[in-house]
Each structure stands twice: as structure tokens, then as C-alpha cells.
C-alpha positions as MATLAB code, in Angstrom:
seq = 'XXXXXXXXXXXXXXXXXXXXXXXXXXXXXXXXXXXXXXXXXXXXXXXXXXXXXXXXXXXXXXXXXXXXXXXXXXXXXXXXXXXXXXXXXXXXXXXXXXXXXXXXXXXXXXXXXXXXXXXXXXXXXXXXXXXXXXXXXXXXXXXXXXXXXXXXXXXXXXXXXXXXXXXXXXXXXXXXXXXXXXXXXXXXXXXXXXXXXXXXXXXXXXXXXXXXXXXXXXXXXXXXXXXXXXXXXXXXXXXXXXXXXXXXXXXXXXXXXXXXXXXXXXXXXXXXXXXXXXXXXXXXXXXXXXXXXXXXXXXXXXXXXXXXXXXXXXXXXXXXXXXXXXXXXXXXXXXXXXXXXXXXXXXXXXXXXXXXXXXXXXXXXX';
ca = [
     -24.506  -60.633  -18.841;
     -25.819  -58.149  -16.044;
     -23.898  -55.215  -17.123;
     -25.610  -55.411  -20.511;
     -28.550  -54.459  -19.044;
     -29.982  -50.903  -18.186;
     -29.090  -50.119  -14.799;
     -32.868  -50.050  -13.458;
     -33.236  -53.721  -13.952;
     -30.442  -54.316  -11.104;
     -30.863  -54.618   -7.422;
     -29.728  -52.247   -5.157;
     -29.088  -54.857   -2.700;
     -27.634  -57.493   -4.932;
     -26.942  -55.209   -8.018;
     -27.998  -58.548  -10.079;
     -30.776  -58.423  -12.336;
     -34.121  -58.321  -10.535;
     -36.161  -61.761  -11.418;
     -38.835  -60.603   -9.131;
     -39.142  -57.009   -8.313;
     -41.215  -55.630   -5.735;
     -41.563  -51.911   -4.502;
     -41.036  -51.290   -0.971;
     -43.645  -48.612    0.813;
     -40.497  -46.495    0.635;
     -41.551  -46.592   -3.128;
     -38.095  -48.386   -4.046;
     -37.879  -51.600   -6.207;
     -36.010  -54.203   -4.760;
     -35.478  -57.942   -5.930;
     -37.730  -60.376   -3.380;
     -35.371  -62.110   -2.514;
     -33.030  -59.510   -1.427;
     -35.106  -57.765    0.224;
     -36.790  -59.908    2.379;
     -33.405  -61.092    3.397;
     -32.601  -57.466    4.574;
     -36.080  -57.703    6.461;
     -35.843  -61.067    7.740;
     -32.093  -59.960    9.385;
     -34.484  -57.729   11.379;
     -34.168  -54.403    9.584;
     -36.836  -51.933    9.390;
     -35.406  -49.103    7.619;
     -35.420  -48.684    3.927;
     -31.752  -49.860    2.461;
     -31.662  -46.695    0.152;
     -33.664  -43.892    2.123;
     -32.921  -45.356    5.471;
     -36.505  -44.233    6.041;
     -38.335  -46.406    8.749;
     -40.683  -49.547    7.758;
     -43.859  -50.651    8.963;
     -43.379  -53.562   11.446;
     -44.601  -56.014    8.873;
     -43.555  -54.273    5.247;
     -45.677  -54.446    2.566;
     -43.992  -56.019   -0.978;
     -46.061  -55.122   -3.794;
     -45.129  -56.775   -7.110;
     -43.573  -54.375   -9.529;
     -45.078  -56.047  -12.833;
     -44.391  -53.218  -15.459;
     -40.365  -53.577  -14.719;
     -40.644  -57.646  -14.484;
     -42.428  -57.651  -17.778;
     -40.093  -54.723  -19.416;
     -37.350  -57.488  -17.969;
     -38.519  -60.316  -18.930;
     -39.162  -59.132  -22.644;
     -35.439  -57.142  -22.820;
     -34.226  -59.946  -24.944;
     -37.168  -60.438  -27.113;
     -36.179  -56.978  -28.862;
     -32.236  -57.463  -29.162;
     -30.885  -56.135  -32.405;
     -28.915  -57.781  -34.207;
     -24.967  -58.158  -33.324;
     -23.327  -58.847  -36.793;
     -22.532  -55.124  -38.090;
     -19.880  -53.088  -36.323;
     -21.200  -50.060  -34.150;
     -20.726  -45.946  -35.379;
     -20.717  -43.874  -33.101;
     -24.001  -42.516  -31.873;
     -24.072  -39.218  -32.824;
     -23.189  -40.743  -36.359;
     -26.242  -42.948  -35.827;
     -28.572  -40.314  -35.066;
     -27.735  -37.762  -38.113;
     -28.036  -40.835  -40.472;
     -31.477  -41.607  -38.837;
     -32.644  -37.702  -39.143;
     -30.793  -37.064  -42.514;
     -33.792  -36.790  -45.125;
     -31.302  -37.285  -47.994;
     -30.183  -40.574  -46.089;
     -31.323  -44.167  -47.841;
     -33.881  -46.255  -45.944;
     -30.577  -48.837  -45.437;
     -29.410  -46.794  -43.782;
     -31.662  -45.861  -41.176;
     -32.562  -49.001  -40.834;
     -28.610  -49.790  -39.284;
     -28.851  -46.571  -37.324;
     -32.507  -47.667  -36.149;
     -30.482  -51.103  -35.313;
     -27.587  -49.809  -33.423;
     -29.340  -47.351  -31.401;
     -31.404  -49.867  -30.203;
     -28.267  -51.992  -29.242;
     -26.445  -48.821  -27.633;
     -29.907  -47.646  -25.764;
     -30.284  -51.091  -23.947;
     -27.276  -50.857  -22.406;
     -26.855  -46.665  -21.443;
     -29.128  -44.774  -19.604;
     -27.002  -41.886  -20.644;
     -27.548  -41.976  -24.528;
     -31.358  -42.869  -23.695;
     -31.338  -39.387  -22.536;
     -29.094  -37.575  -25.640;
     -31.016  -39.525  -27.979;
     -34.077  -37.866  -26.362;
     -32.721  -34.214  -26.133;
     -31.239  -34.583  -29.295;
     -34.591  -34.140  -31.062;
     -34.413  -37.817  -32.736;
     -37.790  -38.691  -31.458;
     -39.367  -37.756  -34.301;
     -37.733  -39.208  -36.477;
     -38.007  -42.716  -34.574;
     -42.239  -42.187  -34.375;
     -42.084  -41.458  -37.790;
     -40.761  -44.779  -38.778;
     -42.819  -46.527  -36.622;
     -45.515  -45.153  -38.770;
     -43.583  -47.116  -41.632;
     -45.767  -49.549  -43.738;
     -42.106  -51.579  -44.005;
     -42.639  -53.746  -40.965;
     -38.944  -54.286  -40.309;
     -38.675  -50.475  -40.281;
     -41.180  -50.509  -37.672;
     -40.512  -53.116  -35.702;
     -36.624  -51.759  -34.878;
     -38.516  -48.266  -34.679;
     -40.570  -49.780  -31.882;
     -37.607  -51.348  -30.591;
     -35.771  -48.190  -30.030;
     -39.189  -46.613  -28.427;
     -39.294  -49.091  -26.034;
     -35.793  -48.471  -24.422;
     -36.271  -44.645  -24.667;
     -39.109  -45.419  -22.530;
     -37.656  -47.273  -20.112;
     -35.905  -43.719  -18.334;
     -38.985  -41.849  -16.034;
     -37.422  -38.699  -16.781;
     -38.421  -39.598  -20.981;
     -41.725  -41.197  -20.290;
     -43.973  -37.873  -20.404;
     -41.856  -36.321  -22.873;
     -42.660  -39.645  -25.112;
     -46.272  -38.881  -24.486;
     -46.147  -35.467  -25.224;
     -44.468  -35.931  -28.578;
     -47.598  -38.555  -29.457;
     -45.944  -41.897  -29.227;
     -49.517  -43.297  -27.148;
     -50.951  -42.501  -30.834;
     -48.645  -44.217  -33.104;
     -48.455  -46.860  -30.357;
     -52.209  -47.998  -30.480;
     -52.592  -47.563  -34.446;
     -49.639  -50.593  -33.773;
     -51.707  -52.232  -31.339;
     -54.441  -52.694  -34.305;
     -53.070  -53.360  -36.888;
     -49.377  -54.491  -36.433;
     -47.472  -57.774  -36.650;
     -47.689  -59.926  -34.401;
     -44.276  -59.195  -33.159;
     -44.880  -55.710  -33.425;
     -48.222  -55.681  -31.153;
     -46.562  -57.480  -28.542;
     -43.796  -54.711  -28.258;
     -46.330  -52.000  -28.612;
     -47.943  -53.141  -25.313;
     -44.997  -53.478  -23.653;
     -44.424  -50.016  -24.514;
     -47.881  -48.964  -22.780;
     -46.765  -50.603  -19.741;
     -43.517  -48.896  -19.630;
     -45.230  -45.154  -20.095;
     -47.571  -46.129  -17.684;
     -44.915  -46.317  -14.256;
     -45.418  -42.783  -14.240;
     -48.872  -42.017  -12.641;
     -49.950  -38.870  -14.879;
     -49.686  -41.051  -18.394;
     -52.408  -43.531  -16.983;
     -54.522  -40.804  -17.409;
     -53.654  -40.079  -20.581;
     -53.112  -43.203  -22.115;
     -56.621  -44.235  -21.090;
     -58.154  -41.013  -22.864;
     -57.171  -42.026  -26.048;
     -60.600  -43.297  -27.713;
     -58.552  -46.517  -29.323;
     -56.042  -46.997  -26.657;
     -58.180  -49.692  -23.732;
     -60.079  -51.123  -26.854;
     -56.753  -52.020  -28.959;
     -55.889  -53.677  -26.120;
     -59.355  -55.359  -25.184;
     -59.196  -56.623  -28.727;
     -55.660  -57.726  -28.365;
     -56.849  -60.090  -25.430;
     -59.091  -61.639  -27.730;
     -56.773  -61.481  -31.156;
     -53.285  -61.981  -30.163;
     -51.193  -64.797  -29.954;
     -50.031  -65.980  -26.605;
     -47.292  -63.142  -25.715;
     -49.539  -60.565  -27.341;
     -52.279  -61.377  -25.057;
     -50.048  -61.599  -22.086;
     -48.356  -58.251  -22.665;
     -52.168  -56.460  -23.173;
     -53.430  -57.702  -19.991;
     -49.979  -56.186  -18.643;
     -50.381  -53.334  -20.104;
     -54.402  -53.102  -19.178;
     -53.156  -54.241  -15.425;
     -50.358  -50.630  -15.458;
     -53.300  -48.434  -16.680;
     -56.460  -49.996  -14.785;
     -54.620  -48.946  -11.590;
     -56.260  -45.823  -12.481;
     -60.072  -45.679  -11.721;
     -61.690  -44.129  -14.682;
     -59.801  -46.974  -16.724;
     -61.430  -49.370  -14.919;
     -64.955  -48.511  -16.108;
     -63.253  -47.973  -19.710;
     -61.698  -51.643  -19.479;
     -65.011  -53.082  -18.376;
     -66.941  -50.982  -21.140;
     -64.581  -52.362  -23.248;
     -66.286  -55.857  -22.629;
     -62.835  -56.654  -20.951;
     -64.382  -58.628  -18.206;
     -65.504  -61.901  -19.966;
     -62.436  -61.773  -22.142;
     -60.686  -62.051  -19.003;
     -62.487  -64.815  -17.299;
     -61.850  -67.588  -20.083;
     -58.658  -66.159  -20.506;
     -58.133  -66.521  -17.120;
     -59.868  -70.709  -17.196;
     -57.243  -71.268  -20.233;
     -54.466  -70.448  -17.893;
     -53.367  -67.086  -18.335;
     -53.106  -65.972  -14.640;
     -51.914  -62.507  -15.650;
     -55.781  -61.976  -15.845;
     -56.794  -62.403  -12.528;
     -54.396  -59.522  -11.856;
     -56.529  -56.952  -13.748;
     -59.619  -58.856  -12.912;
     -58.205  -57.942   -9.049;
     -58.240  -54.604  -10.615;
     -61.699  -54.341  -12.470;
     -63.599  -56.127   -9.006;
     -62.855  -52.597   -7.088;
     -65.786  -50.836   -9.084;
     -69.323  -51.941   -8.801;
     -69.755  -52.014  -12.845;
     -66.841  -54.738  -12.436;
     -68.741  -56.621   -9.886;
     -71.287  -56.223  -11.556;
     -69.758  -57.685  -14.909;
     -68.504  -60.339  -13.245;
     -71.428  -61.880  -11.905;
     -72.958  -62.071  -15.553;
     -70.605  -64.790  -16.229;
     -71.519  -67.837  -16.177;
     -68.903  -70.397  -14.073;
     -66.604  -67.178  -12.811;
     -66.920  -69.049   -9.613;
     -65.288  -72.171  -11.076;
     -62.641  -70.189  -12.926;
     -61.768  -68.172   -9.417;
     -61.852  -71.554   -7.435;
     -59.282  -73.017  -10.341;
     -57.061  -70.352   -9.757;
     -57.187  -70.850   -5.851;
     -56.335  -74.427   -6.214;
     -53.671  -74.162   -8.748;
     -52.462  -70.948   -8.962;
     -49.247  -69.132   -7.766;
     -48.589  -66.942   -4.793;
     -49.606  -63.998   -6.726;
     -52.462  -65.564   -8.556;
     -54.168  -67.280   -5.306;
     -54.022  -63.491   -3.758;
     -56.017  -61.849   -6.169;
     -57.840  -65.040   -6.329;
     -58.627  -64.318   -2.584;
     -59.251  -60.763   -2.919;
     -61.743  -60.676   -6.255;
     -63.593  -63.946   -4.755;
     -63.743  -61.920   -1.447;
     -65.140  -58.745   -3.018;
     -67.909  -60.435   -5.199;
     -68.946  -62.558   -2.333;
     -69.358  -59.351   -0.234;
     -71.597  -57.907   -3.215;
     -73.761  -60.726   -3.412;
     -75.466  -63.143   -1.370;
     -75.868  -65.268   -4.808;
     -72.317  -65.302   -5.153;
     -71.824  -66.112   -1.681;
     -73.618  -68.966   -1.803;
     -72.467  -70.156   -4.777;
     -68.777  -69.835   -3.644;
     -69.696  -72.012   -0.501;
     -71.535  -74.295   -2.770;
     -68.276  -74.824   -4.689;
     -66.122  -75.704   -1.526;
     -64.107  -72.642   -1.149;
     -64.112  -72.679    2.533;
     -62.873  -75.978    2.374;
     -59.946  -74.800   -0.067;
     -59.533  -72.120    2.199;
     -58.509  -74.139    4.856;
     -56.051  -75.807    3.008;
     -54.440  -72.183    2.274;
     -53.951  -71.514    6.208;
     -49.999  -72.337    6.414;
     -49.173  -69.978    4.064;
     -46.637  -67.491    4.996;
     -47.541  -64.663    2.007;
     -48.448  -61.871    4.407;
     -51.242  -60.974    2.196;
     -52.837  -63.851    1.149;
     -52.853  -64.399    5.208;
     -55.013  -61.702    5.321;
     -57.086  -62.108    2.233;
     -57.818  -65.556    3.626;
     -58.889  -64.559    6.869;
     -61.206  -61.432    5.111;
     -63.086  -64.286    2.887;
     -63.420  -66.955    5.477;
     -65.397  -64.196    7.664;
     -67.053  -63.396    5.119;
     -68.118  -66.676    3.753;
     -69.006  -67.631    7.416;
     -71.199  -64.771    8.242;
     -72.492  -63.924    4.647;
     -71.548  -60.515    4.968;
     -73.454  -59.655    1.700;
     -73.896  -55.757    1.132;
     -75.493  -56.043   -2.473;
];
């Protein structure tokens, strides 16, 4: 099954498909498991770069490639016709005289053959079919536009086509999809924000767009379970950038992502983690009535990665506030917080021991 997918998804250790990728400081993704096994035999170099390692490495979840994994096989054509050969594929698709049939096979297929080869991602791209694929995800036919999307998506998944995509106005057709596509079709869309957004300069622009944080905002509060989980992905990729912060949390994003967060999807303590760096987050935050509770929830029955940002966006608004502060003692965090001290997670050692000071000396700045 592994050599069906896109060479990025694989391990450079293991050269399995990643199930939890993490990027080393090295700025390398590695599967966790495989990587800390290469660390915990004592190495401190880099497997790729050979590039030396801090004495205790840093592994910082890579969650646009585990969500572009994890939703690979929600978007898989469909198997039953035989395959033409691309090039075939691609006049078909860019042929104006060519039925809507069709296209709609060479919209299939490419989507097939681009899943699986870096190499035609990068053709298909050169070849000047771009176009032509954002102009059928314009398409009112919703099949049309959900292969069209499809396709987009894998293009996407190469960093050397993700400004190109940008440049050619795929973040525009993207968000129009975002409002007012299927279901199906919205969840795919964000996916495809996340993917544009692994390359630093297309948070930027991505968050300029007037519609592009709202669509997603709205999506949070619209969409069905995997549409809301792949917009608070997506908001997560772009928020990593500062100015989207403020957009997010002008956005109204903030209580949106506190009851999302009390009905159990954890993704939103990620971006919450996010939004708590600014003061207008903090801020935000502190309007909401029970975000204590919620935050304490997620340290008592979250995962790893949910009880560190747990840590860190309880830490930060108890740092703001002397309120809060009290409020979080009130609710027994300290208490929890001792029952958090065997954990090995590197950060949430250190997150830990950052709110218990704080909590114990009321190191309130705001």
C-alpha cells in the first residue's frame, strides 16, 4: 500500500508511511517513532543532514502533512476505468471542443496518477493545465468540482508548486469553495489551505484574502464534523503567522473555539495555543465564560498533544491575569498538575513546571 503513496508521506528512517510526523530542528520530518529511536540509540546528528542536535531535540508535530495523510484516501478516484496516458489526459482536460465526460475521466485519472508521482505533479504543473483544473473547480456541477479539487489538492502537495498555485489564484477559487461548497467539497478545500500553507510566504497571503480566515471561522461553526476539523487545521497552518492571529480572533474565532474545544474537538486547543500568544487573544479568552473548565477538561482527558497546549494557553492566561489565576487554582489545576509530573513529553515537562510557578507565585503581569 506504501508505494501508492506520494513519496513525502514516507519516512526517511523507516521509508513507511509517517502516522505521526514531526519536524526535527534540522527542519526534516521524520515519523515519531523513528526518530526518537535514532535519538534514544544516543545519536545527536540529524539522519539526513548529519547536522548536530541539541542535547535534548525538540519534536514539533508536523500537522499540515498528518492531516494531508490522514485525508489521502478520502479523495481517491475511482479505480473502475482503465488509465490513458497522461499527456492524453491533460489535452482532453484543456481541449475546449472536448465533452464535459470527458474531462470529467481526465479530471479522474489525473487525480489517480498525481497521488502516486511526484514527477507528473510537476508536468501537470509546467504543462499549463492549471487553469484549466481552477476553472472547473469554479464548475456549478459539483462532481466536476469536487474531482477538480481533488486534483488541486495533490498538485499542492509538491513545495516547489505551492506558490505557483497561489500565484495562478487557486486561494480565490478555494475560499468561494469554503462558502458555499458541498460538504465534501469544503472539507477538501481546507485541506487544500493547509497544504499551501507549509510554505511560510503563502500564510501571508492566504490570510490577506478578505474571505479567506472568515470562510473558515464560519466553517468552525457550519461544517459537519471533518469540515470543522480540517478548518481549525487549516486556521492552526495560517495562525502560525502573527497578523492572522488578530484576523482569526477578529473573526470571533475564539469562542467558536472554546465550545468546540468542550464538545471534544481537541484540534482547537491547538490554534487556541496559537491565538493565546497575542494580547487581543488573551484578551478574548477571558470573555468566556467557563474557558477555565474547558482548559481543565482538556488537561484531564486530553492527549499528549492536547494536555501541552492545554499547559501552555492555561499558563499564558494565568500570567495575564490575576482573575484567571485565581480562578485556575480555584478549579484544582495545581492539583491536576501534580498528577501530570511522571510524564516523559519533554515539553509538557516544561510547560508543567512554567504553570506550577506560576500558579504558586501568581506571577500575574496583566
Amino acid at each position: 500500500m506504501s508505494t501508492q503513496f506520494p513519496d513525502d508521506f514516507k519516512c526517511p528512517i523507516s521509508l513507511e508511511i509517517m502516522s505521526d510526523p514531526v519536524i526535527l530542528s534540522s527542519g526534516h520530518t521524520f515519523d515519531r517513532v523513528s526518530i526518537q529511536r535514532w535519538l534514544d540509540s544516543g545519536h545527536r546528528t540529524c539522519p539526513i543532514t548529519k547536522l548536530p542536535l541539541p542535547e535534548h531535540p525538540c519534536l514539533i508535530p508536523n500537522h499540515a502533512l498528518r492531516s494531508l495523510i490522514s485525508n489521502y484516501t478520502l479523495v481517491s478516484p475511482s479505480k473502475s476505468q482503465p488509465c490513458s496516458q497522461p499527456q492524453t489526459l491533460v489535452s482532453a482536460l484543456t481541449s475546449p471542443s472536448s465533452p464535459i465526460g470527458t474531462k470529467l475521466d481526465s479530471l479522474t485519472h489525473l487525480a489517480g496518477l498525481t497521488k502516486r508521482d511526484s514527477s507528473l505533479r510537476r508536468k501537470l504543473t509546467e504543462s499549463g493545465a492549471v487553469p484549466a483544473v481552477l476553472k472547473f473547480v469554479d464548475s456549478e456541477d459539483p462532481v466536476l468540482q469536487e474531482k477538480a479539487l481533488s486534483l488541486l489538492l495533490n498538485l499542492s502537495l509538491d513545495d516547489d508548486n505551492k506558490v505557483g498555485l497561489v500565484a495562478e489564484g487557486a486561494v480565490n477559487r478555494v475560499v468561494k469553495i469554503l462558502r458555499i461548497g458541498s460538504p465534501d467539497c469544503r472539507a477538501i478545500a481546507a485541506t487544500i489551505i493547509t497544504s499551501l500553507a507549509v510554505v511560510e510566504v503563502n500564510k501571508a497571503t492566504i490570510g490577506a484574502y478578505p474571505d479567506a480566515i472568515p470562510a473558515l471561522v464560519r466553517l468552525l461553526i457550519a461544517g459537519k464534523g471533518r469540515e470543522k476539523k480540517e478548518a481549525a487545521t487549516a486556521l492552526y497552518a495560517i495562525c502560525s503567522f502573527t497578523d492572522n492571529r488578530r484576523r482569526a480572533i477578529d473573526c470571533g474565532a475564539v469562542p467558536i473555539l472554546i465550545n468546540l474545544l468542550d464538545l471534544g474537538l481537541e484540534r482547537a486547543i491547538e490554534v487556541l495555543g496559537l491565538l493565546v500568544k497575542c494580547k487581543e487573544g488573551r484578551e478574548e479568552m477571558m470573555k468566556v465564560n467557563g474557558c477555565v473548565k474547558v482548559l481543565v477538561k482538556v488537561l484531564k482527558n486530553g492527549s499528549s498533544r492536547g494536555v501541552q497546549y492545554g499547559l501552555f494557553t492555561l499558563n499564558c492566561l494565568c500570567n495575564y491575569s490575576e482573575i484567571f489565576c485565581f480562578e485556575a487554582r480555584k478549579q484544582g489545576v495545581l492539583g491536576i498538575c501534580m498528577g501530570l509530573v511522571e510524564e516523559e513529553n519533554e515539553k509538557i515537562k516544561r510547560y508543567l513546571s512554567n504553570l506550577v510557578q506560576t500558579l504558586s507565585g501568581n506571577h500575574a503581569i496583566g
